[in-house]
CSV table of C-alpha atoms in Angstrom, one decimal:
chain,number,residue,atom,x,y,z
X,1,ALA,CA,256.4,89.1,-69.8
X,2,ARG,CA,260.0,89.9,-70.4
X,3,ALA,CA,262.5,87.0,-70.7
X,4,PRO,CA,265.7,87.3,-68.6
X,5,ARG,CA,268.6,88.6,-70.7
X,6,GLU,CA,271.3,87.0,-68.6
X,7,SER,CA,271.5,84.7,-65.6
X,8,HIS,CA,272.4,86.3,-62.3
X,9,THR,CA,272.4,84.5,-59.0
X,10,THR,CA,271.7,86.1,-55.6
X,11,LEU,CA,272.7,84.2,-52.6
X,12,VAL,CA,271.2,85.2,-49.2
X,13,ALA,CA,272.2,84.1,-45.7
X,14,VAL,CA,269.9,85.1,-42.8
X,15,ALA,CA,271.5,84.5,-39.4
X,16,THR,CA,269.4,84.8,-36.2
X,17,ASN,CA,269.8,84.1,-32.6
X,18,ALA,CA,266.3,82.6,-32.5
X,19,ALA,CA,265.7,79.1,-31.4
X,20,LEU,CA,264.5,77.6,-34.7
X,21,SER,CA,264.4,73.9,-35.7
X,22,LYS,CA,265.4,72.9,-39.2
X,23,THR,CA,261.8,72.9,-40.3
X,24,ARG,CA,261.2,76.4,-38.8
X,25,CYS,CA,264.3,77.7,-40.5
X,26,ALA,CA,262.8,76.5,-43.8
X,27,VAL,CA,259.6,78.5,-43.0
X,28,VAL,CA,261.7,81.6,-42.3
X,29,ALA,CA,263.7,81.1,-45.5
X,30,ARG,CA,260.5,80.9,-47.6
X,31,MET,CA,259.3,84.1,-46.0
X,32,ALA,CA,262.7,85.8,-46.5
X,33,GLN,CA,262.5,85.0,-50.2
X,34,ALA,CA,259.9,87.8,-50.4
X,35,GLY,CA,262.6,90.3,-49.6
X,36,LEU,CA,264.7,89.0,-52.5
X,37,ALA,CA,261.7,89.2,-54.8
X,38,ARG,CA,261.0,92.8,-53.7
X,39,ALA,CA,264.6,93.9,-54.6
X,40,VAL,CA,265.6,91.7,-57.6
X,41,HIS,CA,263.6,91.5,-60.8
X,42,PRO,CA,263.2,89.0,-62.1
X,43,ALA,CA,263.9,86.7,-59.2
X,44,PHE,CA,263.9,82.9,-59.0
X,45,THR,CA,264.0,82.3,-62.8
X,46,SER,CA,265.0,79.0,-64.3
X,47,ALA,CA,268.2,80.8,-65.5
X,48,ASP,CA,269.5,81.7,-62.1
X,49,GLY,CA,270.3,80.1,-58.8
X,50,ASP,CA,268.7,82.6,-56.3
X,51,VAL,CA,268.6,81.0,-52.9
X,52,VAL,CA,268.0,81.9,-49.3
X,53,PHE,CA,269.7,80.1,-46.4
X,54,VAL,CA,268.7,80.5,-42.7
X,55,LEU,CA,271.0,79.8,-39.8
X,56,ALA,CA,269.8,79.9,-36.2
X,57,SER,CA,272.0,79.8,-33.1
X,58,GLY,CA,269.1,78.8,-30.9
X,59,GLY,CA,269.5,81.4,-28.2
X,60,GLU,CA,266.1,83.1,-28.0
X,61,ALA,CA,262.5,82.0,-28.3
X,62,ALA,CA,260.8,83.7,-31.3
X,63,SER,CA,257.9,83.1,-33.6
X,64,ASP,CA,258.6,82.0,-37.2
X,65,ASP,CA,256.3,84.7,-38.5
X,66,ALA,CA,258.1,87.5,-36.6
X,67,VAL,CA,261.6,86.3,-37.7
X,68,GLY,CA,260.4,85.8,-41.3
X,69,VAL,CA,258.8,89.2,-41.6
X,70,ILE,CA,262.0,90.9,-40.2
X,71,ALA,CA,264.2,88.7,-42.4
X,72,ALA,CA,262.2,89.7,-45.6
X,73,GLU,CA,262.6,93.4,-44.8
X,74,ALA,CA,266.3,92.9,-43.9
X,75,VAL,CA,267.0,91.0,-47.2
X,76,ALA,CA,265.3,93.7,-49.3
X,77,ASP,CA,267.2,96.5,-47.5
X,78,ALA,CA,270.5,94.7,-47.8
X,79,ILE,CA,270.2,94.1,-51.5
X,80,ARG,CA,269.2,97.7,-52.2
X,81,ASP,CA,272.1,98.9,-50.0
X,82,ALA,CA,274.5,96.6,-51.9
X,83,VAL,CA,273.4,98.1,-55.2
X,84,ARG,CA,273.9,101.6,-53.9
X,85,ARG,CA,277.4,100.8,-52.7
X,86,ALA,CA,278.5,98.7,-55.6
X,87,THR,CA,281.2,100.0,-58.0
X,88,SER,CA,281.5,99.4,-61.7
X,89,ARG,CA,283.7,96.5,-62.7
X,90,GLY,CA,284.3,94.7,-66.0
X,91,GLY,CA,282.0,97.0,-67.9
X,92,VAL,CA,279.0,96.4,-65.6
X,93,PRO,CA,277.4,99.8,-64.8
X,94,ASP,CA,276.9,101.0,-61.2
X,95,MET,CA,274.5,103.5,-59.7
X,96,ARG,CA,276.8,106.4,-60.8
X,97,THR,CA,276.4,105.4,-64.5
X,98,PRO,CA,274.3,108.0,-66.3
X,99,GLY,CA,270.8,106.7,-66.8
X,100,ALA,CA,270.9,104.2,-63.9
X,101,ARG,CA,267.8,104.0,-61.8
X,102,SER,CA,268.0,104.2,-58.0
X,103,PRO,CA,266.9,101.3,-55.9
X,104,ASP,CA,264.8,103.9,-54.0
X,105,ASP,CA,262.7,104.4,-57.2
X,106,PRO,CA,259.5,102.3,-56.8
X,107,ALA,CA,259.9,101.2,-60.5
X,108,TRP,CA,263.4,99.9,-59.9
X,109,SER,CA,262.4,96.4,-58.9
X,110,SER,CA,259.7,96.1,-61.5
X,111,GLY,CA,262.2,96.0,-64.3
């Protein structure tokens, strides 16, 4: 296993109009972490502060599983989209840097 070279933190906020209690929001947050792990490698190391928060407005009845599955997909998609749109700053390369791998490449999230 490769050790993380630097610490990086990814903060995720999932907002839904589902009627979820605090406990059910925690279930959805655990499921949404899968999306972060699909798009960031390595994720949840001891050197970073990766975290997922879930906010629910309570408007619609919904199953935890349905919201969690959708949240995981949305999180992974949002992270990949952010990487595609990011621009270089402070010497940190972006997707236009020669040799950069695309987040659409299946090997991208495997390091």
